[in-house]
Amino acid sequence: MKTKFLIFSFLLIAHGSTLFAAVEPTDSIEGASYDLEDLVVTADKPLVQSDGAKLTYNMKEDPSSKGNTLIDALRKVPMVSIDGDNNISINGQSNFKIYVNGKEDPALTANYKNIFRAMPADAITKVEVITEPGAKYDAEGTAGILNLVTITDNSTDGYFGTVSATFSKSQTGGSLYGRMKKGKLSISANADYANGSIFKQKNEYVSEIENVNSFSNRFQTSRNQQSIGFDYIGGGIKLSYDLSDKDLITANGNIYCVNGFLNDGNSLFTTTIMNADRVKVAEVARAVDASLSNTGITAGASWQHTFDEAGRKTVLSYLFNHGYSRLGGSFTSVREYGMQITSPYQWMQSKDLSNEHTVQADYINPFADGDHIIEAGAKAVWRRNNGLYDNIKGENQGNAIATPSDQSDIMQIQDIYAAYASYNGKFGNVSTNAGVRYEHTYMGIDYRTGDIPDFRNRLNDIVPNAALTYSFSMASNIRLAYQMRISRPSLKQVNPYQPEFMPNFIETGNPGLQSEKSNKVSLTYTNFGTVAGGNIGIEYAAIDNAISPFYYTKDDITYESVANIGHDRRLAFFGFFNWTIIPRMQVSVNARLTRQMFSSHTPDLKNCGWNLNYGANWNYSLASGFKFNLYGGQNTRNYNLQGYSNGWYYYGLGVSKDFLKENALTVSINANNFLQSHTNYISVVATDNLRTSSTYKNHNWNVGFSLSWNFGSLKSDVKKTDASINNDDKSSVGGKSQGGFN
């Protein structure tokens, strides 16, 4: 019987089966005997899966994510990089869209920095990075889509639930997840809470601006120490009901709310001005007391009708998104030297409100036994974004007033009407897919304050995509793909309001921005076997009218704004490798080497350099219920049109142990970046007339533990698969929410 087992294992490996099977190892094969009837096949779900167009990171399979915030857990996801100020990039680009359970959340995209550093990683089941969306997806988001999955569809009768609790330096909280199915009705729901006020997040921000053309005000240094606390609450629910064998209706809703405070009046924001000889000529110190809040609500419904057993169907959907964000704070002067502050007290507040309605119709027609699929559809999005900004000044809080120039009230209009068609076909070893999407955009801005005239504009975009795949075997193929994507400017990017968070530095938007277009070609070879596999590829992407940040000086004041001045070229070599060393032990490595090339319509604006981003994960599970995870990675210098940001590295470990019957109880311990008290993130901007250097000191180390208990029972059944609306537009470049007053 031992010989039978060895032959059986060999056949599994030789034929590329997706089941890598083994019994638990003993100290010696000799003397052991096995019966195939009693053989138990075990396989751990891979932590990372990739097919070249989409990468999936199974967060629930990662014990080191327990007790971490989502922003920390995302640092481990291949193709995702996060700088010191919690700005996320996908493949080196920050222009991406965020989905929750396959549905875009505009408020989350605009304010992810505040939300992700409060959201517990336990709230996420898996993370999907979609770098090549097809014609069915909205044309916006040049870097792709980051889809956060919190709810798993239930395909079996019964119920299942998970209760978890976490205590760590980053946060303390808990979560509840459950799903059930009874006959034709299925329900999934989750609720999460986190408190980050017990151990506040501490960081320090230091910036220096050098105005080359000025002697008396040559250097300006600003320093701020922040202590950030927050409360997070979020949840979602999804219901589906089989009206008949051919009809399925679904309804879903998600909500999240973050409330936080910055500094709580206990820190100083100090600005020092020095001349060219670095002699201090002026200084002002102000006490800071600030708070923020973010709220998002998503609700939708769909009806799916299946015409026949071949899978021909139509889907009608509706989606509503609401978002609200507020950032407000006061600056009170406590020390002055060499300058007279006319308004010792200053209070600033920004409010952003968005409402979006979407209707969509999709038709899917498989034929020839599913080897060919035609899809077509239409979609309409009505979006209204409101921005209200106040700046009140005075000698003290009692007599502070606002002037018309210190206020801004604008509304951004975006009405989008789209239609698409796509084809997927298989011809022996060759598979092809191609599609085209047409989008008509009616956009404009109403300025409710000031003398800036309102404007309207209409855009027409035709966005194609195509891919050709040749399969050498079931597990091996080579894929050539082309895709165009566009990006419309966000509300923050077009808002001309000029808040002055620090003396002599003003950040402002540009009402004249136009949409940018990205063209990308990639060639990817994939080979996934039972023991080892991965993919390797090359990619070239180009944007000719990129929305790029830029800096300039005027009257000894430094301005930061955005404009369509960039030519963005990127040549990248990338790869992912996963190896099952032995049953229950896996290691995965991912790397991306990019030549970043930037130029501008202005001849003196250009920059280029190499960026390397890589990471590794090691996972090992024991039959006793112990699971171990080690990870680490690095991102080298990252370039932009006028400068660069320094590289950084990360590392961590996690250990978990299963207890009780069917491993119902799991205890996890994790730690990351624990060998140093803080990490420095540096960014530099250099032009002929201006040089800036910013250092962000982030105390992002974390140690904690968590408990998770599973309960319930499920029975075998089969359920339809539903479809839903996806909105993935609006640029996020330059539209990031401020992580404090940096």
XYZ file of C-alpha atoms in Angstrom:
742
model
C 0.000 0.000 0.000
C 2.974 2.319 0.582
C 3.890 1.845 -3.090
C 0.351 2.793 -4.123
C 0.585 6.002 -2.176
C 3.929 6.967 -3.718
C 2.611 6.302 -7.226
C -0.545 8.307 -6.452
C 1.499 11.291 -5.225
C 3.771 11.139 -8.255
C 0.797 11.174 -10.625
C -0.648 14.210 -8.878
C 2.568 16.153 -9.411
C 3.238 14.900 -12.934
C -0.197 15.780 -14.262
C -0.296 19.296 -12.751
C -3.283 18.659 -10.529
C -4.489 21.622 -8.521
C -4.613 19.391 -5.467
C -1.168 18.956 -3.958
C -1.856 16.120 -1.583
C -0.056 14.609 1.337
C -0.630 13.020 4.633
C 0.940 14.547 7.680
C 4.689 13.733 7.685
C 6.120 11.314 10.179
C 9.673 11.066 11.429
C 10.216 8.243 8.934
C 8.371 6.872 5.931
C 9.552 3.424 6.835
C 7.127 1.467 8.899
C 4.173 3.659 7.930
C 1.254 2.338 5.903
C -1.606 4.110 4.171
C -4.936 3.132 2.710
C -6.170 5.231 -0.218
C -9.718 4.974 1.070
C -8.632 6.795 4.239
C -6.297 9.265 2.547
C -7.071 12.886 3.513
C -6.065 15.495 0.947
C -5.007 18.795 2.540
C -4.121 22.061 0.841
C -3.643 25.538 2.261
C -5.154 28.326 0.203
C -2.321 30.331 -1.407
C -1.751 33.709 0.195
C -1.301 35.317 -3.227
C -2.836 34.327 -6.564
C -2.263 36.036 -9.908
C -3.186 35.538 -13.551
C -1.404 38.594 -14.954
C -4.528 40.776 -15.167
C -5.675 40.449 -11.539
C -3.856 39.654 -8.316
C -5.660 38.352 -5.223
C -4.248 38.599 -1.695
C -6.132 36.328 0.725
C -6.055 38.451 3.873
C -7.834 35.840 5.997
C -4.994 33.391 5.334
C -2.429 35.817 6.747
C -2.002 35.539 10.534
C 0.262 38.607 10.632
C -2.622 40.852 9.524
C -4.468 40.282 12.791
C -4.458 43.370 14.980
C -3.137 45.624 12.207
C -4.828 48.542 10.549
C -5.715 48.080 6.902
C -3.078 50.606 5.816
C -0.370 48.470 7.457
C -1.726 45.203 6.041
C -1.850 46.624 2.509
C 1.914 47.198 2.592
C 2.302 43.438 2.040
C 0.089 43.246 -1.055
C 2.113 42.878 -4.283
C 1.840 45.820 -6.704
C 0.686 48.071 -3.827
C 3.129 50.539 -2.251
C 2.447 53.018 0.566
C 4.651 55.985 1.436
C 5.214 57.602 4.831
C 2.162 59.853 4.517
C -0.043 56.811 3.751
C -0.422 57.637 0.060
C -1.115 54.441 -1.895
C 0.266 53.658 -5.345
C -0.498 50.713 -7.608
C 2.419 49.842 -9.849
C 3.917 53.223 -8.990
C 0.806 55.237 -9.918
C -1.610 56.862 -7.476
C -4.475 57.151 -9.955
C -6.652 54.178 -8.961
C -10.177 53.448 -7.761
C -11.325 51.656 -4.623
C -14.154 49.123 -4.592
C -15.860 47.408 -1.689
C -17.312 44.016 -2.622
C -17.127 44.844 -6.310
C -18.813 48.229 -6.017
C -16.975 51.531 -6.178
C -17.125 53.854 -3.193
C -16.229 57.415 -4.304
C -16.025 58.737 -0.737
C -13.629 55.954 0.199
C -11.448 56.682 -2.828
C -11.239 60.355 -1.883
C -10.568 59.818 1.840
C -8.847 56.458 2.103
C -5.910 57.862 4.109
C -8.102 58.717 7.074
C -10.216 55.574 6.787
C -7.601 52.882 6.102
C -5.461 53.879 9.079
C -8.557 53.373 11.249
C -10.146 50.350 9.521
C -9.057 46.993 11.012
C -7.473 44.532 8.614
C -9.733 41.854 10.134
C -12.624 43.517 8.300
C -11.200 42.418 4.928
C -11.413 38.863 3.584
C -9.244 39.436 0.526
C -7.782 42.240 -1.572
C -7.965 42.203 -5.362
C -5.643 44.352 -7.485
C -7.114 44.605 -10.994
C -4.561 46.175 -13.320
C -6.312 45.417 -16.619
C -10.052 46.097 -16.349
C -11.983 45.369 -19.523
C -14.547 47.380 -21.457
C -17.290 46.475 -18.966
C -15.563 48.596 -16.319
C -15.660 52.361 -16.303
C -12.805 53.853 -18.288
C -11.322 55.823 -15.383
C -8.451 54.920 -13.096
C -5.192 54.675 -15.048
C -3.504 52.462 -12.431
C -6.447 50.083 -12.019
C -8.767 48.983 -9.219
C -8.242 48.035 -5.574
C -11.188 45.841 -4.586
C -11.730 45.112 -0.871
C -13.841 42.031 -0.231
C -15.567 41.965 3.168
C -18.485 39.613 2.511
C -18.359 36.079 1.096
C -21.355 34.789 -0.826
C -22.998 31.786 0.789
C -23.647 28.859 -1.571
C -24.762 26.363 1.065
C -27.796 26.058 3.326
C -27.145 26.831 6.972
C -25.337 29.565 8.802
C -21.790 30.539 9.628
C -20.299 33.317 11.713
C -17.067 34.754 13.071
C -16.521 36.933 16.134
C -13.099 38.488 16.667
C -11.432 40.865 19.118
C -8.116 42.702 18.779
C -5.774 44.542 21.118
C -2.634 46.140 19.712
C -0.635 49.344 19.674
C -2.449 50.409 16.512
C -5.992 49.817 17.716
C -8.377 47.974 19.980
C -11.664 46.666 18.675
C -13.720 43.810 17.374
C -15.690 42.549 14.421
C -18.686 40.337 13.706
C -19.306 38.535 10.433
C -22.118 36.149 9.553
C -23.806 34.563 6.602
C -26.784 32.254 6.238
C -28.870 30.614 3.556
C -32.319 29.144 3.899
C -33.920 27.932 0.723
C -34.095 30.837 -1.707
C -32.874 33.513 0.723
C -29.208 34.300 1.403
C -27.899 36.959 3.782
C -24.339 38.088 4.542
C -23.443 40.833 7.009
C -20.453 42.269 8.832
C -19.879 44.899 11.529
C -16.528 46.297 12.683
C -15.361 48.675 15.392
C -11.882 49.998 16.166
C -10.528 52.506 18.663
C -7.135 54.089 18.094
C -7.135 56.459 21.051
C -5.577 54.204 23.700
C -2.180 54.329 22.009
C -2.340 57.372 19.773
C -0.548 57.336 16.441
C 2.447 59.655 16.747
C 4.405 61.214 13.932
C 6.540 64.240 13.228
C 6.657 66.329 10.080
C 9.574 68.624 9.156
C 9.786 70.544 5.895
C 12.253 73.053 4.519
C 11.580 75.357 1.580
C 14.495 77.159 -0.069
C 13.612 80.153 -2.234
C 16.775 80.522 -4.318
C 15.871 84.046 -5.494
C 15.483 85.508 -2.004
C 18.226 86.490 0.458
C 16.199 87.605 3.490
C 13.638 84.767 3.285
C 15.915 82.112 1.781
C 14.976 79.197 4.067
C 11.658 78.413 5.748
C 11.457 75.405 8.075
C 8.201 74.074 9.524
C 7.980 71.453 12.227
C 4.906 69.741 13.618
C 4.465 66.812 15.991
C 1.123 65.066 15.729
C -0.760 62.747 18.023
C -3.722 61.161 16.230
C -6.615 59.281 17.800
C -9.773 57.943 16.169
C -12.892 55.808 16.363
C -13.991 53.664 13.433
C -17.287 51.889 12.892
C -18.341 50.146 9.715
C -20.615 47.466 8.410
C -22.344 45.967 5.427
C -25.184 43.675 4.462
C -26.068 41.763 1.324
C -29.314 39.918 0.597
C -30.220 37.766 -2.376
C -33.447 35.956 -3.185
C -34.195 33.452 -5.938
C -37.549 34.534 -7.336
C -37.443 31.526 -9.646
C -34.939 29.217 -11.276
C -34.149 32.038 -13.700
C -34.533 35.184 -11.616
C -32.345 36.503 -8.816
C -32.701 39.784 -6.973
C -30.055 41.243 -4.674
C -29.819 44.208 -2.335
C -26.750 45.484 -0.555
C -25.600 48.292 1.686
C -22.356 49.462 3.309
C -21.609 52.200 5.811
C -18.505 53.435 7.580
C -17.741 56.349 9.874
C -14.408 57.663 11.181
C -14.088 60.338 13.846
C -10.673 61.482 14.940
C -8.660 64.263 16.456
C -5.204 65.609 15.693
C -2.927 66.881 18.444
C -5.804 67.833 20.761
C -4.106 71.184 21.452
C -1.006 69.555 22.936
C 1.549 70.216 20.175
C 3.102 73.195 18.445
C 3.353 73.967 14.767
C 6.558 76.002 14.481
C 7.722 77.913 11.392
C 11.214 79.426 11.247
C 12.515 81.785 8.532
C 16.265 82.214 7.909
C 18.279 84.291 5.473
C 20.835 82.979 2.996
C 23.448 82.830 5.779
C 21.053 80.645 7.819
C 20.556 83.349 10.432
C 17.108 83.253 11.993
C 15.132 86.340 11.062
C 11.629 85.307 12.160
C 9.738 82.541 13.919
C 6.173 81.815 14.910
C 4.838 78.935 16.990
C 1.147 78.015 17.025
C -0.820 75.520 19.086
C -2.901 73.160 16.969
C -6.247 71.602 17.854
C -7.996 69.743 15.033
C -10.554 67.048 14.294
C -11.751 65.100 11.293
C -14.658 62.914 10.285
C -15.473 60.762 7.271
C -18.747 59.028 6.504
C -19.692 56.889 3.537
C -22.937 55.138 2.601
C -23.497 52.793 -0.333
C -26.787 51.121 -1.246
C -27.775 49.150 -4.323
C -30.103 46.601 -5.854
C -30.085 44.420 -8.957
C -32.306 42.016 -10.867
C -30.755 39.202 -12.880
C -32.716 37.135 -15.387
C -31.215 34.003 -16.948
C -32.738 32.993 -20.268
C -31.373 29.475 -20.716
C -28.991 26.858 -19.365
C -26.192 28.189 -21.555
C -26.003 31.199 -19.253
C -27.489 33.904 -21.461
C -28.723 36.579 -19.067
C -29.425 40.226 -18.463
C -28.814 42.320 -15.349
C -30.447 45.599 -14.326
C -28.804 47.478 -11.445
C -29.028 50.649 -9.392
C -26.396 52.062 -7.037
C -26.355 55.067 -4.685
C -23.234 56.495 -3.069
C -23.061 59.221 -0.437
C -19.909 60.615 1.090
C -19.134 63.270 3.653
C -15.740 64.395 4.933
C -14.764 67.207 7.263
C -11.399 68.495 8.461
C -11.313 71.432 10.824
C -8.867 72.936 13.258
C -7.612 76.021 15.026
C -4.165 77.638 15.132
C -3.415 79.846 18.116
C -0.193 81.869 18.146
C 1.827 81.298 21.325
C 5.234 82.681 20.312
C 6.368 85.257 17.755
C 9.796 86.529 16.801
C 10.709 88.933 14.019
C 7.216 89.020 12.531
C 3.866 90.478 13.519
C 0.954 88.070 13.128
C -2.088 90.149 12.273
C -4.431 87.291 13.166
C -3.072 85.351 16.165
C -6.145 83.094 16.028
C -7.085 81.173 12.892
C -9.762 78.536 12.397
C -10.058 76.559 9.157
C -12.607 74.011 8.039
C -13.185 72.052 4.855
C -16.306 70.035 4.087
C -16.806 67.790 1.066
C -20.175 66.260 0.247
C -20.833 63.882 -2.645
C -23.949 62.169 -3.955
C -23.997 59.760 -6.869
C -26.758 57.796 -8.624
C -25.985 55.042 -11.132
C -28.201 52.866 -13.317
C -26.816 50.094 -15.496
C -28.010 47.384 -17.880
C -25.810 44.437 -18.902
C -26.358 41.590 -21.349
C -24.214 38.426 -21.379
C -24.507 35.849 -24.179
C -22.312 32.720 -24.043
C -22.485 30.345 -27.001
C -20.654 27.390 -28.509
C -20.561 25.618 -25.135
C -19.191 28.730 -23.465
C -16.118 29.039 -25.674
C -17.396 32.390 -26.915
C -19.046 35.178 -24.922
C -20.506 38.468 -26.106
C -21.253 41.167 -23.549
C -22.881 44.540 -24.037
C -24.333 47.185 -21.791
C -25.165 50.780 -21.017
C -24.671 52.917 -17.966
C -25.548 56.376 -16.655
C -23.946 58.136 -13.683
C -25.184 61.397 -12.167
C -22.647 62.821 -9.736
C -22.714 66.011 -7.645
C -19.743 66.945 -5.458
C -19.938 69.926 -3.124
C -16.997 71.597 -1.413
C -17.311 74.212 1.349
C -14.202 75.842 2.816
C -13.990 78.450 5.594
C -11.056 80.401 7.018
C -11.800 82.590 10.054
C -9.160 84.952 11.460
C -8.914 87.361 14.347
C -7.071 88.378 17.499
C -8.846 85.655 19.431
C -11.695 83.188 19.054
C -14.280 85.713 20.220
C -13.712 88.327 17.519
C -12.567 86.117 14.625
C -14.399 86.797 11.357
C -14.326 85.502 7.781
C -13.931 87.637 4.689
C -15.325 86.640 1.267
C -11.794 85.898 0.027
C -11.374 83.406 2.866
C -14.405 81.327 1.825
C -15.115 78.960 -1.024
C -18.296 77.139 -1.988
C -18.249 75.132 -5.199
C -20.221 72.317 -6.819
C -18.735 69.904 -9.345
C -21.066 68.313 -11.897
C -20.293 65.048 -13.673
C -22.944 63.300 -15.767
C -21.538 60.266 -17.563
C -23.330 58.218 -20.211
C -21.561 55.088 -21.414
C -22.042 52.056 -23.654
C -19.753 49.087 -24.165
C -19.377 45.835 -26.081
C -16.854 43.051 -25.610
C -16.051 39.625 -27.001
C -14.230 36.669 -25.448
C -13.415 33.651 -27.568
C -11.427 30.442 -27.413
C -9.975 28.793 -30.498
C -8.084 25.709 -29.401
C -5.000 26.918 -27.545
C -5.672 30.545 -28.448
C -7.968 32.800 -26.421
C -8.843 36.357 -27.298
C -10.816 39.146 -25.741
C -11.476 42.605 -27.074
C -13.796 45.420 -26.219
C -14.576 49.040 -26.736
C -16.274 51.556 -24.472
C -17.776 54.913 -25.361
C -18.241 57.549 -22.674
C -19.895 60.939 -22.999
C -19.233 63.277 -20.079
C -21.109 66.455 -19.257
C -19.036 68.223 -16.630
C -18.784 71.613 -15.029
C -18.226 73.659 -11.903
C -20.477 76.194 -10.207
C -18.623 78.745 -8.059
C -21.073 79.954 -5.454
C -18.620 82.438 -3.956
C -16.053 84.731 -5.516
C -15.905 86.125 -9.032
C -14.732 83.035 -10.907
C -17.160 82.324 -13.769
C -18.959 78.987 -13.886
C -18.061 76.717 -16.752
C -19.370 73.660 -18.592
C -17.659 71.177 -20.851
C -18.483 68.030 -22.801
C -16.059 65.184 -23.404
C -16.324 62.199 -25.732
C -13.969 59.279 -25.133
C -13.605 56.029 -27.042
C -11.650 53.531 -24.952
C -10.521 50.211 -26.499
C -8.849 47.166 -24.973
C -7.654 43.832 -26.357
C -5.719 40.751 -25.271
C -4.437 37.605 -26.973
C -3.499 34.498 -24.957
C -1.790 31.324 -26.110
C -2.025 28.353 -23.722
C 0.807 25.849 -23.736
C -1.071 23.766 -21.159
C -3.803 24.211 -18.559
C -1.297 25.884 -16.228
C 0.950 27.705 -18.705
C 0.229 30.554 -21.106
C 1.582 33.749 -22.628
C -0.564 36.885 -22.854
C -0.263 40.072 -24.914
C -2.589 42.873 -23.806
C -3.379 46.498 -24.650
C -5.536 48.843 -22.641
C -6.482 52.501 -22.621
C -7.685 54.237 -19.462
C -8.726 57.827 -18.693
C -8.835 59.955 -15.564
C -11.027 62.948 -14.882
C -9.892 65.633 -12.392
C -11.287 65.422 -8.872
C -13.046 68.127 -6.898
C -9.915 68.961 -4.909
C -7.822 69.249 -8.057
C -10.098 71.845 -9.659
C -10.907 73.839 -6.520
C -9.102 77.231 -6.695
C -9.439 77.852 -2.953
C -6.070 78.696 -1.372
C -5.796 77.546 2.271
C -2.630 78.702 4.044
C -1.823 76.003 6.604
C 1.664 77.441 7.134
C 3.072 80.925 6.531
C 4.215 81.634 2.972
C 2.948 78.272 1.622
C -0.323 77.896 -0.285
C -1.875 74.795 -1.868
C -4.449 75.395 -4.597
C -6.339 73.569 -7.333
C -6.606 74.319 -11.046
C -10.087 74.855 -12.588
C -8.691 74.390 -16.100
C -7.689 70.733 -15.749
C -8.539 68.269 -18.507
C -8.881 64.477 -18.365
C -5.718 62.448 -18.886
C -5.389 59.329 -21.025
C -3.147 56.326 -20.455
C -2.095 53.694 -23.002
C -0.517 50.466 -21.774
C 0.900 47.388 -23.516
C 2.030 44.306 -21.588
C 3.417 40.851 -22.325
C 3.079 38.254 -19.543
C 4.157 34.619 -19.311
C 2.380 32.546 -16.641
C 3.147 29.041 -15.442
C 1.443 27.751 -12.298
C 2.103 24.161 -11.323
C 1.253 22.259 -8.176
C 4.531 22.919 -6.404
C 5.944 26.070 -7.959
C 4.813 28.680 -10.395
C 4.305 32.328 -11.144
C 4.477 34.852 -13.911
C 6.961 37.220 -15.473
C 6.371 40.083 -17.841
C 7.200 43.431 -19.364
C 4.972 46.507 -19.573
C 5.083 49.944 -21.174
C 2.659 52.732 -20.239
C 2.405 56.294 -21.532
C 0.395 59.377 -20.536
C 0.839 62.556 -22.601
C -1.275 65.004 -20.590
C -0.692 63.693 -17.086
C -2.120 65.656 -14.170
C 1.093 66.458 -12.323
C 1.776 68.453 -9.164
C 4.146 71.385 -9.542
C 5.614 74.119 -7.362
C 6.394 77.772 -8.022
C 7.180 80.947 -6.059
C 5.613 84.386 -6.233
C 6.278 87.326 -3.880
C 8.241 85.061 -1.525
C 5.236 82.721 -1.271
C 5.486 79.086 -2.393
C 2.508 77.626 -4.262
C 1.664 73.962 -4.867
C -0.826 73.186 -7.620
C -1.584 70.675 -10.409
C -1.722 70.955 -14.200
C -1.826 68.858 -17.388
C 1.878 69.402 -17.963
C 3.286 65.903 -17.626
C 4.544 63.318 -20.088
C 4.635 60.120 -18.051
C 6.503 57.120 -19.495
C 7.075 53.870 -17.586
C 8.905 50.744 -18.723
C 8.504 47.957 -16.179
C 9.772 44.409 -15.698
C 7.740 42.425 -13.192
C 7.390 38.943 -11.785
C 5.681 36.855 -9.152
C 6.812 33.448 -7.874
C 5.060 31.077 -5.477
C 6.638 27.838 -4.214
C 5.116 25.116 -2.052
C 8.331 23.906 -0.445
C 6.580 21.079 1.358
C 2.893 20.554 2.070
C 1.757 23.357 4.401
C 4.825 25.515 3.702
C 4.785 28.209 1.046
C 7.003 31.083 0.032
C 6.135 33.807 -2.452
C 8.231 36.592 -3.932
C 7.146 39.524 -6.079
C 9.231 42.231 -7.712
C 8.787 45.123 -10.112
C 11.606 47.149 -11.679
C 10.412 50.354 -13.366
C 12.184 52.961 -15.419
C 10.263 56.151 -14.598
C 10.581 58.905 -17.215
C 8.921 62.304 -16.829
C 9.022 65.382 -19.023
C 6.889 68.448 -19.576
C 5.816 71.063 -22.093
C 8.205 73.291 -20.161
C 11.719 72.299 -21.321
C 13.394 72.609 -17.913
C 10.938 70.197 -16.241
C 12.099 66.604 -16.648
C 13.201 63.760 -14.433
C 13.905 60.038 -14.638
C 15.223 57.119 -12.604
C 14.847 53.455 -11.691
C 12.438 52.229 -9.020
C 12.517 48.728 -7.513
C 9.669 47.377 -5.439
C 9.835 43.845 -4.051
C 8.437 41.743 -1.226
C 8.487 38.204 0.129
C 6.142 36.081 2.264
C 6.835 32.788 4.058
C 3.977 30.747 5.541
C 4.087 27.459 7.437
C 1.200 25.541 9.006
C 1.546 22.658 11.438
C -0.901 19.836 12.030
C -1.071 20.978 15.655
C -2.837 24.160 14.538
C 0.112 26.544 14.642
C 0.615 28.885 11.682
C 3.685 31.030 11.109
C 4.194 33.956 8.756
C 7.292 36.045 8.014
C 7.319 38.870 5.499
C 9.379 41.819 4.361
C 10.012 44.082 1.428
C 11.487 47.279 0.121
C 10.648 50.158 -2.174
C 13.574 52.167 -3.532
C 13.592 55.817 -4.578
C 10.418 56.847 -6.410
C 10.565 59.694 -8.949
C 8.115 62.355 -10.130
C 8.237 65.321 -12.470
C 10.041 67.709 -10.102
C 11.728 65.456 -7.563
C 11.670 62.147 -5.764
C 10.798 60.388 -2.523
C 13.248 58.174 -0.691
C 12.871 54.436 -0.379
C 11.655 52.481 2.617
C 11.462 48.926 3.848
C 9.085 46.916 6.016
C 9.033 43.581 7.800
C 6.946 41.619 10.268
C 5.871 38.283 11.625
C 2.724 36.564 12.788
C 1.941 33.415 14.767
C -1.497 31.897 15.226
C -2.846 28.768 16.911
C -6.154 26.978 16.344
C -8.095 25.490 19.245
C -11.358 23.642 19.922
C -13.254 21.329 17.614
C -12.864 22.057 13.893
C -10.371 24.809 14.807
C -13.201 27.073 15.914
C -10.982 29.334 18.042
C -7.884 31.083 16.699
C -5.397 33.091 18.755
C -2.948 35.309 16.838
C 0.105 37.354 17.769
C 1.766 39.733 15.330
C 4.476 42.375 15.162
C 5.768 44.625 12.399
C 8.606 47.148 12.067
C 9.423 46.526 15.729
C 13.209 46.898 15.614
C 13.138 50.689 15.297
C 11.038 53.343 17.020
C 10.147 55.147 13.799
C 10.641 55.228 10.051
C 11.742 58.326 8.138
C 10.121 59.109 4.805
C 11.773 61.880 2.803
C 10.590 63.684 -0.322
C 12.509 66.262 -2.326
C 11.479 68.799 -4.981
C 14.177 70.642 -6.940
C 13.729 73.329 -9.605
C 15.865 76.245 -10.747
C 14.186 78.630 -8.289
C 12.886 76.355 -5.560
C 14.067 73.442 -3.433
C 11.944 71.659 -0.841
C 12.729 68.796 1.477
C 10.123 67.087 3.655
C 10.795 64.476 6.319
C 7.927 62.509 7.758
C 8.846 60.571 10.904
C 6.228 57.883 11.404
C 6.057 55.733 14.551
C 4.433 52.879 12.637
C 5.686 49.866 14.605
C 2.986 47.609 15.989
C 2.637 44.634 18.343
C -0.651 42.994 19.281
C -2.826 39.924 19.556
C -6.336 38.909 18.532
C -8.961 36.225 19.154
C -11.312 34.812 16.530
C -14.167 32.337 17.049
C -16.066 30.577 14.252
C -19.510 29.087 14.726
C -22.304 27.580 12.655
C -22.919 24.754 10.183
C -23.406 24.623 6.422
C -24.948 22.146 4.006
C -24.154 21.569 0.359
C -26.169 23.545 -2.199
C -25.700 25.581 -5.358
C -26.510 29.247 -5.838
C -26.632 31.620 -8.794
C -23.878 34.172 -9.234
C -25.089 37.757 -9.240
C -23.668 40.768 -11.055
C -23.472 44.353 -9.863
C -22.524 47.912 -10.691
C -18.892 49.016 -10.738
C -17.859 52.666 -10.852
C -14.110 53.147 -11.167
C -13.633 56.704 -12.329
C -12.405 60.028 -10.896
C -8.744 60.806 -10.499
C -7.148 60.395 -7.115
C -3.882 62.112 -8.043
C -3.590 65.287 -6.023
C -7.017 64.642 -4.567
C -5.757 62.912 -1.478
C -7.233 63.763 1.854
C -4.806 65.480 4.171
C -3.464 63.246 6.924
C -3.380 66.149 9.349
C -2.037 69.607 8.556
C 1.107 68.462 6.760
